[in-house]
PDB file of C-alpha atoms in Angstrom:
ATOM      1  CA  MET A   1       0.055  -0.182   0.017  1.00 26.00           C
ATOM      2  CA  CYS A   2       1.340   3.312  -0.655  1.00 38.00           C
ATOM      3  CA  ALA A   3       1.938   5.724   1.917  1.00 41.00           C
ATOM      4  CA  ASP A   4       0.292   9.157   1.559  1.00 48.00           C
ATOM      5  CA  GLN A   5       3.053  11.325   3.146  1.00 82.00           C
ATOM      6  CA  THR A   6       4.299  14.576   2.668  1.00 91.00           C
ATOM      7  CA  ALA A   7       7.837  15.857   2.908  1.00 96.00           C
ATOM      8  CA  THR A   8      10.402  18.570   1.878  1.00 97.00           C
ATOM      9  CA  PHE A   9      13.309  17.631   0.111  1.00 98.00           C
ATOM     10  CA  TRP A  10      15.874  20.635   0.758  1.00 98.00           C
ATOM     11  CA  LEU A  11      18.434  20.658  -2.062  1.00 98.00           C
ATOM     12  CA  THR A  12      21.199  22.556  -1.155  1.00 98.00           C
ATOM     13  CA  GLY A  13      24.727  23.259  -2.796  1.00 97.00           C
ATOM     14  CA  LEU A  14      26.511  25.601  -4.846  1.00 95.00           C
ATOM     15  CA  SER A  15      25.477  27.626  -7.682  1.00 94.00           C
ATOM     16  CA  GLY A  16      25.615  25.019 -10.612  1.00 93.00           C
ATOM     17  CA  SER A  17      25.726  22.188  -8.524  1.00 95.00           C
ATOM     18  CA  GLY A  18      22.920  20.933 -10.052  1.00 95.00           C
ATOM     19  CA  LYS A  19      19.736  21.595  -7.608  1.00 96.00           C
ATOM     20  CA  SER A  20      17.396  22.900 -10.244  1.00 95.00           C
ATOM     21  CA  THR A  21      18.306  20.558 -12.832  1.00 95.00           C
ATOM     22  CA  LEU A  22      17.425  17.442  -9.925  1.00 97.00           C
ATOM     23  CA  ALA A  23      14.563  19.435  -8.745  1.00 98.00           C
ATOM     24  CA  HIS A  24      12.253  19.788 -12.113  1.00 97.00           C
ATOM     25  CA  GLY A  25      13.657  16.363 -12.735  1.00 97.00           C
ATOM     26  CA  ALA A  26      12.071  14.770  -9.531  1.00 97.00           C
ATOM     27  CA  GLU A  27       8.888  16.776  -9.849  1.00 97.00           C
ATOM     28  CA  GLN A  28       8.395  15.213 -13.463  1.00 97.00           C
ATOM     29  CA  ALA A  29       9.187  11.658 -12.227  1.00 96.00           C
ATOM     30  CA  LEU A  30       6.860  12.384  -9.043  1.00 95.00           C
ATOM     31  CA  ARG A  31       4.056  13.836 -11.292  1.00 94.00           C
ATOM     32  CA  ARG A  32       4.285  10.410 -13.410  1.00 93.00           C
ATOM     33  CA  LEU A  33       3.211   8.289 -10.107  1.00 88.00           C
ATOM     34  CA  GLY A  34       0.276  11.026  -9.809  1.00 90.00           C
ATOM     35  CA  ARG A  35       2.246  12.433  -6.740  1.00 91.00           C
ATOM     36  CA  PRO A  36       1.383  16.222  -6.079  1.00 92.00           C
ATOM     37  CA  CYS A  37       4.345  18.259  -5.540  1.00 96.00           C
ATOM     38  CA  LEU A  38       5.713  21.733  -6.099  1.00 97.00           C
ATOM     39  CA  VAL A  39       9.325  23.013  -6.959  1.00 98.00           C
ATOM     40  CA  LEU A  40      10.293  25.872  -4.901  1.00 97.00           C
ATOM     41  CA  ASP A  41      13.478  27.291  -6.895  1.00 95.00           C
ATOM     42  CA  GLY A  42      15.619  29.671  -5.176  1.00 93.00           C
ATOM     43  CA  ASP A  43      15.793  31.948  -8.051  1.00 91.00           C
ATOM     44  CA  SER A  44      12.102  31.931  -8.822  1.00 93.00           C
ATOM     45  CA  PHE A  45      11.335  32.191  -5.118  1.00 94.00           C
ATOM     46  CA  ARG A  46      13.569  35.636  -5.180  1.00 91.00           C
ATOM     47  CA  ARG A  47      11.879  37.317  -7.936  1.00 93.00           C
ATOM     48  CA  ALA A  48       8.026  36.462  -6.733  1.00 94.00           C
ATOM     49  CA  VAL A  49       8.614  35.982  -2.819  1.00 94.00           C
ATOM     50  CA  SER A  50      12.022  37.670  -1.952  1.00 91.00           C
ATOM     51  CA  SER A  51      12.350  40.835  -4.432  1.00 91.00           C
ATOM     52  CA  ASP A  52      12.834  42.904  -1.696  1.00 93.00           C
ATOM     53  CA  LEU A  53      15.944  41.072  -0.064  1.00 91.00           C
ATOM     54  CA  GLY A  54      19.549  41.679  -0.965  1.00 87.00           C
ATOM     55  CA  PHE A  55      22.462  38.736  -0.342  1.00 86.00           C
ATOM     56  CA  SER A  56      23.371  39.983   3.130  1.00 86.00           C
ATOM     57  CA  HIS A  57      23.753  37.280   6.040  1.00 89.00           C
ATOM     58  CA  VAL A  58      20.255  38.378   7.600  1.00 92.00           C
ATOM     59  CA  ASP A  59      18.521  38.529   4.110  1.00 92.00           C
ATOM     60  CA  ARG A  60      19.751  35.083   3.199  1.00 93.00           C
ATOM     61  CA  ILE A  61      18.422  33.681   6.312  1.00 95.00           C
ATOM     62  CA  GLU A  62      15.229  35.818   5.591  1.00 96.00           C
ATOM     63  CA  ASN A  63      14.994  34.539   2.409  1.00 96.00           C
ATOM     64  CA  ILE A  64      15.051  30.969   3.797  1.00 97.00           C
ATOM     65  CA  ARG A  65      12.568  31.612   6.401  1.00 97.00           C
ATOM     66  CA  ARG A  66      10.092  32.272   3.883  1.00 98.00           C
ATOM     67  CA  ALA A  67      10.914  29.583   1.680  1.00 98.00           C
ATOM     68  CA  ALA A  68      10.608  27.355   4.759  1.00 98.00           C
ATOM     69  CA  GLY A  69       6.956  28.864   5.529  1.00 98.00           C
ATOM     70  CA  VAL A  70       5.832  28.290   2.170  1.00 98.00           C
ATOM     71  CA  ALA A  71       6.965  24.662   2.127  1.00 98.00           C
ATOM     72  CA  ARG A  72       5.445  23.727   5.161  1.00 97.00           C
ATOM     73  CA  LEU A  73       2.094  25.540   3.996  1.00 97.00           C
ATOM     74  CA  VAL A  74       2.340  23.257   1.033  1.00 97.00           C
ATOM     75  CA  ASN A  75       2.885  20.077   2.766  1.00 96.00           C
ATOM     76  CA  ASP A  76       0.161  20.875   5.243  1.00 95.00           C
ATOM     77  CA  ALA A  77      -2.368  20.950   1.896  1.00 95.00           C
ATOM     78  CA  GLY A  78      -0.786  17.350   0.730  1.00 94.00           C
ATOM     79  CA  MET A  79       1.851  17.960  -1.537  1.00 96.00           C
ATOM     80  CA  ILE A  80       5.473  17.094  -1.931  1.00 97.00           C
ATOM     81  CA  VAL A  81       8.008  20.026  -1.827  1.00 98.00           C
ATOM     82  CA  ILE A  82      11.339  20.019  -3.810  1.00 98.00           C
ATOM     83  CA  ALA A  83      13.148  23.179  -2.571  1.00 98.00           C
ATOM     84  CA  SER A  84      16.224  24.204  -4.810  1.00 97.00           C
ATOM     85  CA  PHE A  85      18.346  26.883  -2.795  1.00 97.00           C
ATOM     86  CA  ILE A  86      21.768  27.321  -2.352  1.00 95.00           C
ATOM     87  CA  SER A  87      20.728  28.103   1.550  1.00 95.00           C
ATOM     88  CA  PRO A  88      24.675  28.672   2.282  1.00 94.00           C
ATOM     89  CA  PHE A  89      24.668  29.045   6.347  1.00 94.00           C
ATOM     90  CA  ARG A  90      23.953  25.615   8.384  1.00 96.00           C
ATOM     91  CA  GLU A  91      21.794  28.082  10.859  1.00 95.00           C
ATOM     92  CA  ALA A  92      19.643  28.993   8.025  1.00 96.00           C
ATOM     93  CA  ARG A  93      19.011  25.370   7.006  1.00 97.00           C
ATOM     94  CA  GLN A  94      18.503  24.236  10.816  1.00 97.00           C
ATOM     95  CA  MET A  95      15.861  26.849  10.814  1.00 97.00           C
ATOM     96  CA  ALA A  96      13.953  25.879   7.824  1.00 98.00           C
ATOM     97  CA  ARG A  97      13.909  22.108   9.113  1.00 98.00           C
ATOM     98  CA  SER A  98      12.595  23.321  12.501  1.00 98.00           C
ATOM     99  CA  ILE A  99       9.917  25.149  10.697  1.00 98.00           C
ATOM    100  CA  VAL A 100       8.864  22.800   8.160  1.00 97.00           C
ATOM    101  CA  GLY A 101       9.424  19.900  10.970  1.00 95.00           C
ATOM    102  CA  ASP A 102      11.784  17.511  11.583  1.00 93.00           C
ATOM    103  CA  ASP A 103       9.745  14.656  10.561  1.00 92.00           C
ATOM    104  CA  ARG A 104       9.188  16.134   7.024  1.00 94.00           C
ATOM    105  CA  PHE A 105      12.395  18.130   6.122  1.00 97.00           C
ATOM    106  CA  ILE A 106      14.931  16.079   4.393  1.00 96.00           C
ATOM    107  CA  GLU A 107      18.292  17.299   3.465  1.00 97.00           C
ATOM    108  CA  ILE A 108      20.061  16.594   0.114  1.00 98.00           C
ATOM    109  CA  TYR A 109      23.704  17.875  -0.217  1.00 98.00           C
ATOM    110  CA  LEU A 110      24.537  18.548  -4.030  1.00 97.00           C
ATOM    111  CA  SER A 111      28.241  18.249  -3.668  1.00 96.00           C
ATOM    112  CA  ALA A 112      30.677  19.855  -6.105  1.00 95.00           C
ATOM    113  CA  SER A 113      33.689  22.152  -6.226  1.00 93.00           C
ATOM    114  CA  VAL A 114      33.517  25.561  -6.926  1.00 92.00           C
ATOM    115  CA  ASN A 115      36.088  24.964  -9.784  1.00 91.00           C
ATOM    116  CA  GLU A 116      33.624  22.044 -11.089  1.00 92.00           C
ATOM    117  CA  CYS A 117      30.659  24.209 -10.553  1.00 92.00           C
ATOM    118  CA  GLU A 118      32.363  27.473 -12.497  1.00 91.00           C
ATOM    119  CA  LYS A 119      32.867  25.061 -15.529  1.00 92.00           C
ATOM    120  CA  ARG A 120      28.991  24.734 -15.596  1.00 91.00           C
ATOM    121  CA  ASP A 121      28.193  28.158 -15.260  1.00 89.00           C
ATOM    122  CA  HIS A 122      25.923  29.075 -18.261  1.00 85.00           C
ATOM    123  CA  LYS A 123      24.898  32.552 -16.510  1.00 86.00           C
ATOM    124  CA  GLY A 124      28.280  33.426 -16.004  1.00 88.00           C
ATOM    125  CA  LEU A 125      28.133  34.429 -12.564  1.00 89.00           C
ATOM    126  CA  TYR A 126      31.053  33.072 -11.162  1.00 90.00           C
ATOM    127  CA  ALA A 127      33.307  35.127 -13.540  1.00 88.00           C
ATOM    128  CA  ARG A 128      31.247  38.064 -12.486  1.00 88.00           C
ATOM    129  CA  ALA A 129      31.792  37.393  -9.119  1.00 88.00           C
ATOM    130  CA  ARG A 130      35.283  36.977  -9.584  1.00 91.00           C
ATOM    131  CA  ALA A 131      35.371  40.201 -11.371  1.00 90.00           C
ATOM    132  CA  GLY A 132      34.164  41.874  -8.281  1.00 88.00           C
ATOM    133  CA  THR A 133      30.688  42.713 -10.158  1.00 89.00           C
ATOM    134  CA  ILE A 134      28.612  40.584  -7.959  1.00 86.00           C
ATOM    135  CA  ALA A 135      29.084  40.782  -4.004  1.00 85.00           C
ATOM    136  CA  ASP A 136      28.406  38.164  -1.522  1.00 86.00           C
ATOM    137  CA  PHE A 137      28.923  35.704  -4.094  1.00 91.00           C
ATOM    138  CA  THR A 138      28.273  31.825  -2.245  1.00 92.00           C
ATOM    139  CA  GLY A 139      31.595  30.067  -2.813  1.00 88.00           C
ATOM    140  CA  ILE A 140      33.874  33.418  -3.979  1.00 90.00           C
ATOM    141  CA  SER A 141      33.024  36.123  -1.676  1.00 88.00           C
ATOM    142  CA  SER A 142      30.495  34.480   0.477  1.00 90.00           C
ATOM    143  CA  PRO A 143      31.028  30.885   2.526  1.00 91.00           C
ATOM    144  CA  TYR A 144      29.178  27.969   1.988  1.00 94.00           C
ATOM    145  CA  GLU A 145      28.768  25.581   5.208  1.00 95.00           C
ATOM    146  CA  ALA A 146      28.260  22.298   4.151  1.00 96.00           C
ATOM    147  CA  PRO A 147      25.865  19.984   5.620  1.00 96.00           C
ATOM    148  CA  ASP A 148      27.240  17.947   8.684  1.00 93.00           C
ATOM    149  CA  ASN A 149      24.244  15.345   8.638  1.00 93.00           C
ATOM    150  CA  ALA A 150      22.415  15.495   5.448  1.00 96.00           C
ATOM    151  CA  GLU A 151      20.158  12.757   5.163  1.00 96.00           C
ATOM    152  CA  LEU A 152      21.679  11.913   1.422  1.00 96.00           C
ATOM    153  CA  THR A 153      24.712  13.423  -0.266  1.00 97.00           C
ATOM    154  CA  ILE A 154      25.200  13.205  -4.048  1.00 97.00           C
ATOM    155  CA  ASP A 155      28.806  14.187  -5.587  1.00 96.00           C
ATOM    156  CA  THR A 156      27.590  15.685  -8.799  1.00 95.00           C
ATOM    157  CA  SER A 157      31.001  16.060  -9.953  1.00 92.00           C
ATOM    158  CA  GLN A 158      31.301  12.303 -10.137  1.00 93.00           C
ATOM    159  CA  LEU A 159      27.568  11.776 -11.622  1.00 93.00           C
ATOM    160  CA  GLY A 160      25.521  13.180 -14.609  1.00 92.00           C
ATOM    161  CA  ALA A 161      22.187  14.771 -14.487  1.00 94.00           C
ATOM    162  CA  GLU A 162      20.356  11.623 -15.416  1.00 95.00           C
ATOM    163  CA  GLN A 163      22.585   9.383 -12.756  1.00 96.00           C
ATOM    164  CA  THR A 164      21.749  11.958  -9.983  1.00 96.00           C
ATOM    165  CA  LEU A 165      18.212  11.741 -10.716  1.00 97.00           C
ATOM    166  CA  GLU A 166      18.159   8.096 -10.233  1.00 96.00           C
ATOM    167  CA  VAL A 167      20.013   8.371  -7.308  1.00 96.00           C
ATOM    168  CA  ALA A 168      17.828  10.801  -5.606  1.00 96.00           C
ATOM    169  CA  MET A 169      14.619   9.550  -6.890  1.00 95.00           C
ATOM    170  CA  ILE A 170      15.635   5.779  -5.283  1.00 94.00           C
ATOM    171  CA  TYR A 171      15.895   7.714  -2.076  1.00 95.00           C
ATOM    172  CA  ILE A 172      12.763   9.696  -2.480  1.00 94.00           C
ATOM    173  CA  GLU A 173      10.809   6.516  -3.300  1.00 91.00           C
ATOM    174  CA  THR A 174      12.226   4.908  -0.370  1.00 90.00           C
ATOM    175  CA  ARG A 175      11.454   7.780   2.306  1.00 91.00           C
ATOM    176  CA  LEU A 176       7.845   8.462   0.473  1.00 89.00           C
ATOM    177  CA  ARG A 177       7.441   4.549   0.224  1.00 81.00           C
ATOM    178  CA  ILE A 178       6.082   4.808  -3.077  1.00 63.00           C
ATOM    179  CA  GLY A 179       6.669   2.781  -6.457  1.00 46.00           C
ATOM    180  CA  ASN A 180       9.372   3.154  -8.905  1.00 44.00           C
ATOM    181  CA  ALA A 181       9.370   6.653 -10.312  1.00 43.00           C
ATOM    182  CA  MET A 182      11.681   6.060 -13.005  1.00 45.00           C
ATOM    183  CA  THR A 183       9.804   3.233 -14.472  1.00 43.00           C
ATOM    184  CA  GLY A 184       6.219   4.446 -13.328  1.00 48.00           C
ATOM    185  CA  ASN A 185       5.253   1.384 -11.798  1.00 44.00           C
ATOM    186  CA  PRO A 186       2.763   1.987  -8.716  1.00 45.00           C
ATOM    187  CA  CYS A 187       3.434   0.973  -5.342  1.00 41.00           C
TER     188      CYS A 187
END
């Protein structure tokens, strides 16, 4: 029997680590199973909800607080959330966990070095940060605090996007006790 469980899968990692790609791939896989879900993508969220915030330490924490509040509301409505946020500070991710609820918050760390992420940077953000035109850029002029105890860590410098999705979906299926999202087989 399939469990009717909701959760927030919080994807964290540097810009270019593969968070958005994984989030949208997981969303498609879950929808094929008929599981309602919502992607909260950091870039879109900032434009829609947090456009009044900058990138200072305080503003970044407030952005994550808002995102966690939305994730909790969406979970309470019976939907799975896949949140894709750099969320560079451990304290902010811990706060998000407490807002969403420890039983629903699942941290997935997409690990990739700054050098690897720079190679993937189709927006040119790392180059702009190194040139000094973007202040407080995570990994260059602002720190990223890797999770100490993420529920799942995927080294995306070693896996391609499809392999990363496969690893993540096996984990997500196990956490949600649902059928095989990659093949579409129900429980």
